[in-house]
PDB file of C-alpha atoms in Angstrom:
ATOM      1  CA  MET A   1     -36.147 173.573  99.378  1.00  0.00           C
ATOM      2  CA  GLU A   2     -36.350 173.677 103.041  1.00  0.00           C
ATOM      3  CA  GLY A   3     -34.271 170.714 104.649  1.00  0.00           C
ATOM      4  CA  MET A   4     -31.922 170.284 101.822  1.00  0.00           C
ATOM      5  CA  ASN A   5     -28.396 169.707 103.042  1.00  0.00           C
ATOM      6  CA  MET A   6     -25.611 169.594 100.023  1.00  0.00           C
ATOM      7  CA  LEU A   7     -22.100 168.776 101.378  1.00  0.00           C
ATOM      8  CA  LEU A   8     -19.136 167.471 100.087  1.00  0.00           C
ATOM      9  CA  ASN A   9     -16.869 164.859 101.827  1.00  0.00           C
ATOM     10  CA  GLU A  10     -15.533 166.908 104.733  1.00  0.00           C
ATOM     11  CA  LYS A  11     -13.317 164.247 105.443  1.00  0.00           C
ATOM     12  CA  LEU A  12     -11.238 165.081 102.508  1.00  0.00           C
ATOM     13  CA  PHE A  13     -10.436 168.515 103.168  1.00  0.00           C
ATOM     14  CA  ASN A  14      -8.705 167.544 106.444  1.00  0.00           C
ATOM     15  CA  VAL A  15      -5.167 169.007 106.671  1.00  0.00           C
ATOM     16  CA  GLU A  16      -3.928 167.720 109.560  1.00  0.00           C
ATOM     17  CA  GLY A  17      -6.896 169.263 111.607  1.00  0.00           C
ATOM     18  CA  SER A  18      -7.197 172.413 109.509  1.00  0.00           C
ATOM     19  CA  TYR A  19     -10.321 172.090 107.469  1.00  0.00           C
ATOM     20  CA  GLY A  20      -8.412 173.446 103.851  1.00  0.00           C
ATOM     21  CA  GLY A  21      -5.208 174.902 103.788  1.00  0.00           C
ATOM     22  CA  GLN A  22      -4.050 177.797 105.201  1.00  0.00           C
ATOM     23  CA  GLN A  23      -2.181 181.045 103.636  1.00  0.00           C
ATOM     24  CA  SER A  24      -0.246 181.684 106.595  1.00  0.00           C
ATOM     25  CA  TRP A  25       1.297 178.521 105.981  1.00  0.00           C
ATOM     26  CA  LEU A  26       3.245 179.929 103.147  1.00  0.00           C
ATOM     27  CA  LYS A  27       5.113 181.967 105.712  1.00  0.00           C
ATOM     28  CA  THR A  28       5.274 179.397 108.294  1.00  0.00           C
ATOM     29  CA  PHE A  29       6.937 177.335 105.891  1.00  0.00           C
ATOM     30  CA  LYS A  30       9.307 180.455 104.793  1.00  0.00           C
ATOM     31  CA  VAL A  31       8.220 179.857 101.180  1.00  0.00           C
ATOM     32  CA  LYS A  32       6.788 183.059 101.240  1.00  0.00           C
ATOM     33  CA  ASN A  33       6.871 186.545 103.244  1.00  0.00           C
ATOM     34  CA  GLN A  34       3.794 188.104 105.190  1.00  0.00           C
ATOM     35  CA  PHE A  35       3.201 190.502 102.892  1.00  0.00           C
ATOM     36  CA  TRP A  36       2.832 187.943  99.710  1.00  0.00           C
ATOM     37  CA  ALA A  37       0.978 185.322 101.990  1.00  0.00           C
ATOM     38  CA  ASP A  38      -1.741 187.730 102.796  1.00  0.00           C
ATOM     39  CA  ARG A  39      -2.313 187.832  98.967  1.00  0.00           C
ATOM     40  CA  SER A  40      -2.538 184.365  98.530  1.00  0.00           C
ATOM     41  CA  CYS A  41      -6.243 183.627  99.755  1.00  0.00           C
ATOM     42  CA  GLY A  42      -6.316 182.830  95.879  1.00  0.00           C
ATOM     43  CA  VAL A  43      -3.586 180.345  95.794  1.00  0.00           C
ATOM     44  CA  THR A  44      -5.095 178.673  98.749  1.00  0.00           C
ATOM     45  CA  ALA A  45      -8.263 178.558  97.350  1.00  0.00           C
ATOM     46  CA  ALA A  46      -7.263 176.789  94.296  1.00  0.00           C
ATOM     47  CA  ALA A  47      -5.026 174.195  96.223  1.00  0.00           C
ATOM     48  CA  ASN A  48      -8.147 173.204  98.210  1.00  0.00           C
ATOM     49  CA  LEU A  49      -9.938 172.594  95.181  1.00  0.00           C
ATOM     50  CA  ILE A  50      -7.424 170.794  93.321  1.00  0.00           C
ATOM     51  CA  MET A  51      -6.694 168.699  96.570  1.00  0.00           C
ATOM     52  CA  TYR A  52     -10.457 167.708  96.643  1.00  0.00           C
ATOM     53  CA  LEU A  53     -10.478 166.604  92.614  1.00  0.00           C
ATOM     54  CA  SER A  54      -7.610 164.499  92.829  1.00  0.00           C
ATOM     55  CA  ARG A  55      -8.990 162.555  96.201  1.00  0.00           C
ATOM     56  CA  THR A  56     -12.319 162.041  94.615  1.00  0.00           C
ATOM     57  CA  ARG A  57     -11.551 161.065  91.284  1.00  0.00           C
ATOM     58  CA  LYS A  58      -8.747 158.511  90.215  1.00  0.00           C
ATOM     59  CA  GLU A  59      -8.126 160.289  86.783  1.00  0.00           C
ATOM     60  CA  LEU A  60      -6.725 163.680  88.492  1.00  0.00           C
ATOM     61  CA  SER A  61      -5.062 161.747  91.399  1.00  0.00           C
ATOM     62  CA  ALA A  62      -1.898 163.115  89.664  1.00  0.00           C
ATOM     63  CA  LEU A  63      -2.597 166.293  90.482  1.00  0.00           C
ATOM     64  CA  TYR A  64      -1.787 166.092  93.746  1.00  0.00           C
ATOM     65  CA  ARG A  65      -0.970 163.688  96.415  1.00  0.00           C
ATOM     66  CA  GLY A  66       0.002 164.503  99.645  1.00  0.00           C
ATOM     67  CA  THR A  67      -1.689 164.755 103.219  1.00  0.00           C
ATOM     68  CA  THR A  68       0.622 166.769 105.567  1.00  0.00           C
ATOM     69  CA  SER A  69       0.504 170.521 105.846  1.00  0.00           C
ATOM     70  CA  GLU A  70       4.015 170.799 104.689  1.00  0.00           C
ATOM     71  CA  ASP A  71       2.836 168.375 101.065  1.00  0.00           C
ATOM     72  CA  PHE A  72      -0.152 171.348 100.862  1.00  0.00           C
ATOM     73  CA  VAL A  73       2.326 174.312 101.200  1.00  0.00           C
ATOM     74  CA  GLY A  74       4.327 172.486  98.380  1.00  0.00           C
ATOM     75  CA  LEU A  75       0.783 172.343  96.397  1.00  0.00           C
ATOM     76  CA  MET A  76       0.651 176.139  96.462  1.00  0.00           C
ATOM     77  CA  LYS A  77       4.326 176.195  96.112  1.00  0.00           C
ATOM     78  CA  GLU A  78       3.807 175.080  92.627  1.00  0.00           C
ATOM     79  CA  LEU A  79       0.218 176.803  91.750  1.00  0.00           C
ATOM     80  CA  TYR A  80       1.852 180.067  92.473  1.00  0.00           C
ATOM     81  CA  PRO A  81       4.072 180.934  89.240  1.00  0.00           C
ATOM     82  CA  PHE A  82       0.554 179.588  87.576  1.00  0.00           C
ATOM     83  CA  LEU A  83      -1.452 181.860  88.825  1.00  0.00           C
ATOM     84  CA  LYS A  84       0.728 184.815  89.740  1.00  0.00           C
ATOM     85  CA  PRO A  85      -0.819 187.070  92.410  1.00  0.00           C
ATOM     86  CA  ARG A  86      -0.459 190.578  92.386  1.00  0.00           C
ATOM     87  CA  VAL A  87      -0.355 192.904  95.097  1.00  0.00           C
ATOM     88  CA  TYR A  88      -4.134 192.894  95.074  1.00  0.00           C
ATOM     89  CA  GLY A  89      -3.771 188.896  94.919  1.00  0.00           C
ATOM     90  CA  ILE A  90      -5.620 186.927  92.113  1.00  0.00           C
ATOM     91  CA  PRO A  91      -8.484 189.813  90.724  1.00  0.00           C
ATOM     92  CA  THR A  92     -10.575 187.817  88.179  1.00  0.00           C
ATOM     93  CA  LEU A  93     -12.376 184.437  87.285  1.00  0.00           C
ATOM     94  CA  THR A  94     -10.293 184.121  84.262  1.00  0.00           C
ATOM     95  CA  LYS A  95      -6.967 184.536  85.676  1.00  0.00           C
ATOM     96  CA  MET A  96      -8.058 181.684  88.441  1.00  0.00           C
ATOM     97  CA  ARG A  97      -9.553 179.645  85.576  1.00  0.00           C
ATOM     98  CA  GLN A  98      -6.179 179.776  83.178  1.00  0.00           C
ATOM     99  CA  GLY A  99      -3.740 179.470  86.506  1.00  0.00           C
ATOM    100  CA  ILE A 100      -5.566 176.157  87.692  1.00  0.00           C
ATOM    101  CA  GLN A 101      -6.060 174.768  84.088  1.00  0.00           C
ATOM    102  CA  LYS A 102      -2.419 175.388  83.175  1.00  0.00           C
ATOM    103  CA  TYR A 103      -1.332 173.805  86.517  1.00  0.00           C
ATOM    104  CA  ALA A 104      -3.523 170.744  85.542  1.00  0.00           C
ATOM    105  CA  TYR A 105      -1.978 170.729  82.011  1.00  0.00           C
ATOM    106  CA  SER A 106       1.291 170.674  83.286  1.00  0.00           C
ATOM    107  CA  ARG A 107       0.656 167.462  84.812  1.00  0.00           C
ATOM    108  CA  GLY A 108      -1.104 166.022  81.822  1.00  0.00           C
ATOM    109  CA  ILE A 109      -4.338 166.709  82.787  1.00  0.00           C
ATOM    110  CA  ARG A 110      -6.994 168.788  80.942  1.00  0.00           C
ATOM    111  CA  LEU A 111      -9.916 170.543  83.396  1.00  0.00           C
ATOM    112  CA  SER A 112     -12.507 172.332  81.730  1.00  0.00           C
ATOM    113  CA  PHE A 113     -14.552 174.752  83.818  1.00  0.00           C
ATOM    114  CA  TYR A 114     -18.217 175.112  84.641  1.00  0.00           C
ATOM    115  CA  MET A 115     -18.916 179.064  85.032  1.00  0.00           C
ATOM    116  CA  GLU A 116     -16.353 182.278  84.388  1.00  0.00           C
ATOM    117  CA  SER A 117     -18.561 184.829  85.653  1.00  0.00           C
ATOM    118  CA  TRP A 118     -20.235 187.342  87.647  1.00  0.00           C
ATOM    119  CA  ILE A 119     -22.827 186.664  89.643  1.00  0.00           C
ATOM    120  CA  TRP A 120     -25.545 189.419  90.217  1.00  0.00           C
ATOM    121  CA  ASP A 121     -28.745 187.505  90.907  1.00  0.00           C
ATOM    122  CA  VAL A 122     -29.798 185.552  94.292  1.00  0.00           C
ATOM    123  CA  ASP A 123     -31.101 182.208  92.595  1.00  0.00           C
ATOM    124  CA  GLU A 124     -28.252 182.232  89.392  1.00  0.00           C
ATOM    125  CA  GLY A 125     -25.767 182.289  92.437  1.00  0.00           C
ATOM    126  CA  SER A 126     -27.380 179.477  94.380  1.00  0.00           C
ATOM    127  CA  ASP A 127     -28.783 177.213  91.654  1.00  0.00           C
ATOM    128  CA  PHE A 128     -25.141 177.153  90.451  1.00  0.00           C
ATOM    129  CA  ILE A 129     -23.608 176.424  93.754  1.00  0.00           C
ATOM    130  CA  ILE A 130     -26.042 173.418  94.379  1.00  0.00           C
ATOM    131  CA  ARG A 131     -25.818 172.057  90.784  1.00  0.00           C
ATOM    132  CA  MET A 132     -22.053 171.988  91.256  1.00  0.00           C
ATOM    133  CA  LEU A 133     -22.474 170.324  95.057  1.00  0.00           C
ATOM    134  CA  GLU A 134     -24.691 167.657  93.613  1.00  0.00           C
ATOM    135  CA  LEU A 135     -22.028 166.838  90.671  1.00  0.00           C
ATOM    136  CA  ASP A 136     -19.211 166.694  93.787  1.00  0.00           C
ATOM    137  CA  ARG A 137     -17.453 169.499  92.568  1.00  0.00           C
ATOM    138  CA  PRO A 138     -16.138 172.326  95.234  1.00  0.00           C
ATOM    139  CA  VAL A 139     -17.390 176.279  93.720  1.00  0.00           C
ATOM    140  CA  LEU A 140     -14.371 179.154  94.258  1.00  0.00           C
ATOM    141  CA  LEU A 141     -16.273 182.301  95.486  1.00  0.00           C
ATOM    142  CA  LEU A 142     -14.359 185.598  94.663  1.00  0.00           C
ATOM    143  CA  THR A 143     -15.884 188.930  96.204  1.00  0.00           C
ATOM    144  CA  TRP A 144     -14.470 192.569  95.828  1.00  0.00           C
ATOM    145  CA  ASN A 145     -14.742 195.356  98.554  1.00  0.00           C
ATOM    146  CA  SER A 146     -17.818 193.977 100.320  1.00  0.00           C
ATOM    147  CA  SER A 147     -18.775 195.309 104.032  1.00  0.00           C
ATOM    148  CA  ASN A 148     -17.880 191.917 105.794  1.00  0.00           C
ATOM    149  CA  ARG A 149     -13.943 191.412 106.432  1.00  0.00           C
ATOM    150  CA  GLU A 150     -14.009 187.452 105.878  1.00  0.00           C
ATOM    151  CA  PHE A 151     -15.180 188.390 102.139  1.00  0.00           C
ATOM    152  CA  ARG A 152     -13.633 191.332 101.586  1.00  0.00           C
ATOM    153  CA  ASN A 153     -11.063 191.412  98.166  1.00  0.00           C
ATOM    154  CA  HIS A 154     -10.849 187.679  99.182  1.00  0.00           C
ATOM    155  CA  TRP A 155     -11.251 183.862  97.832  1.00  0.00           C
ATOM    156  CA  ILE A 156     -13.433 181.445  99.850  1.00  0.00           C
ATOM    157  CA  THR A 157     -13.927 177.514  99.380  1.00  0.00           C
ATOM    158  CA  VAL A 158     -17.722 176.629  99.128  1.00  0.00           C
ATOM    159  CA  THR A 159     -17.796 173.098 100.350  1.00  0.00           C
ATOM    160  CA  GLY A 160     -21.668 172.822 101.562  1.00  0.00           C
ATOM    161  CA  MET A 161     -25.060 174.315 101.028  1.00  0.00           C
ATOM    162  CA  ILE A 162     -27.992 173.953 103.913  1.00  0.00           C
ATOM    163  CA  SER A 163     -31.582 175.541 103.256  1.00  0.00           C
ATOM    164  CA  LYS A 164     -33.279 177.181 105.997  1.00  0.00           C
ATOM    165  CA  LYS A 165     -36.370 178.400 106.531  1.00  0.00           C
ATOM    166  CA  GLU A 166     -35.158 181.728 104.166  1.00  0.00           C
ATOM    167  CA  GLY A 167     -32.684 180.998 102.408  1.00  0.00           C
ATOM    168  CA  PHE A 168     -29.564 179.148 102.095  1.00  0.00           C
ATOM    169  CA  ASP A 169     -26.260 178.733 104.726  1.00  0.00           C
ATOM    170  CA  LEU A 170     -23.009 177.811 102.784  1.00  0.00           C
ATOM    171  CA  ILE A 171     -20.519 176.117 104.140  1.00  0.00           C
ATOM    172  CA  ALA A 172     -16.520 177.053 103.728  1.00  0.00           C
ATOM    173  CA  SER A 173     -13.430 176.690 103.866  1.00  0.00           C
ATOM    174  CA  ASN A 174     -11.810 180.330 105.092  1.00  0.00           C
ATOM    175  CA  TRP A 175      -8.287 180.509 106.767  1.00  0.00           C
ATOM    176  CA  GLY A 176      -8.310 176.762 107.266  1.00  0.00           C
ATOM    177  CA  ARG A 177     -11.442 177.016 109.233  1.00  0.00           C
ATOM    178  CA  ARG A 178     -15.108 175.575 108.870  1.00  0.00           C
ATOM    179  CA  ARG A 179     -17.168 178.608 108.487  1.00  0.00           C
ATOM    180  CA  ILE A 180     -20.853 179.366 107.827  1.00  0.00           C
ATOM    181  CA  TYR A 181     -22.254 182.154 106.314  1.00  0.00           C
ATOM    182  CA  SER A 182     -25.549 183.276 104.961  1.00  0.00           C
ATOM    183  CA  TYR A 183     -25.497 183.052 101.629  1.00  0.00           C
ATOM    184  CA  GLU A 184     -28.273 185.764 101.034  1.00  0.00           C
ATOM    185  CA  GLU A 185     -26.319 188.320 103.016  1.00  0.00           C
ATOM    186  CA  TRP A 186     -22.868 187.642 100.781  1.00  0.00           C
ATOM    187  CA  ILE A 187     -25.245 187.912  97.759  1.00  0.00           C
ATOM    188  CA  ARG A 188     -27.030 191.514  98.553  1.00  0.00           C
ATOM    189  CA  ASP A 189     -24.122 192.747 100.395  1.00  0.00           C
ATOM    190  CA  LYS A 190     -22.873 196.400  98.460  1.00  0.00           C
ATOM    191  CA  ALA A 191     -19.531 194.440  96.982  1.00  0.00           C
ATOM    192  CA  LEU A 192     -18.615 195.735  93.960  1.00  0.00           C
ATOM    193  CA  LEU A 193     -18.023 192.622  92.135  1.00  0.00           C
ATOM    194  CA  ARG A 194     -18.974 188.877  93.493  1.00  0.00           C
ATOM    195  CA  GLY A 195     -18.436 185.649  90.995  1.00  0.00           C
ATOM    196  CA  ALA A 196     -18.062 181.709  91.151  1.00  0.00           C
ATOM    197  CA  ILE A 197     -15.836 178.976  89.282  1.00  0.00           C
ATOM    198  CA  ALA A 198     -16.089 175.215  89.633  1.00  0.00           C
ATOM    199  CA  PHE A 199     -13.812 172.570  87.601  1.00  0.00           C
ATOM    200  CA  GLU A 200     -14.179 169.014  86.420  1.00  0.00           C
ATOM    201  CA  PHE A 201     -12.209 166.397  84.140  1.00  0.00           C
ATOM    202  CA  ASP A 202     -11.943 167.327  80.312  1.00  0.00           C
ATOM    203  CA  LYS A 203     -12.054 163.859  79.227  1.00  0.00           C
ATOM    204  CA  PRO A 204     -10.379 162.986  75.736  1.00  0.00           C
ATOM    205  CA  LYS A 205     -12.715 162.776  73.036  1.00  0.00           C
ATOM    206  CA  SER A 206     -13.200 159.314  71.384  1.00  0.00           C
ATOM    207  CA  LYS A 207     -11.824 159.060  67.902  1.00  0.00           C
TER     208      LYS A 207
END
């Protein structure tokens, strides 16, 4: 699969020059103190996902209509009571899935999810991420106890995957920056747990 590039529309992650949102904005805009802003990576990742879905799917536009960093902070503030971060953040895929679905439902929208399980296998994870990107869906990754500080007990938003001579690179929004990570290094790291989740619009069944 060398030469394969799967990238979402990166312009749609732009928030006043930031690549996706920044959890630090919660403190900047005096929504949360430093302690809780530091534990809001999952809230930011969820907001990134919702922002992208709302900008690419007409039927999901009610999820978010903002463009500025202040608007994005407003979205994170609205998500907060649904996601309910604790002192350890949002610890599971289930908590993330439930929170995002409840937020969407409050806007009159049903979202279905595509994965709610931990990733143990290199091919399993890459196949899922590539498939979701092909369907124009951001993927949220959760990693517990990684030796890499940029992943440790942290959520990131995957926006692309690029094949290289051996393996893949992940393109991601992390702390409001466009970051590139080796997929193989992430999956083979001695992390306690790692998982991925993606969402789509749940169309009403025809009668």
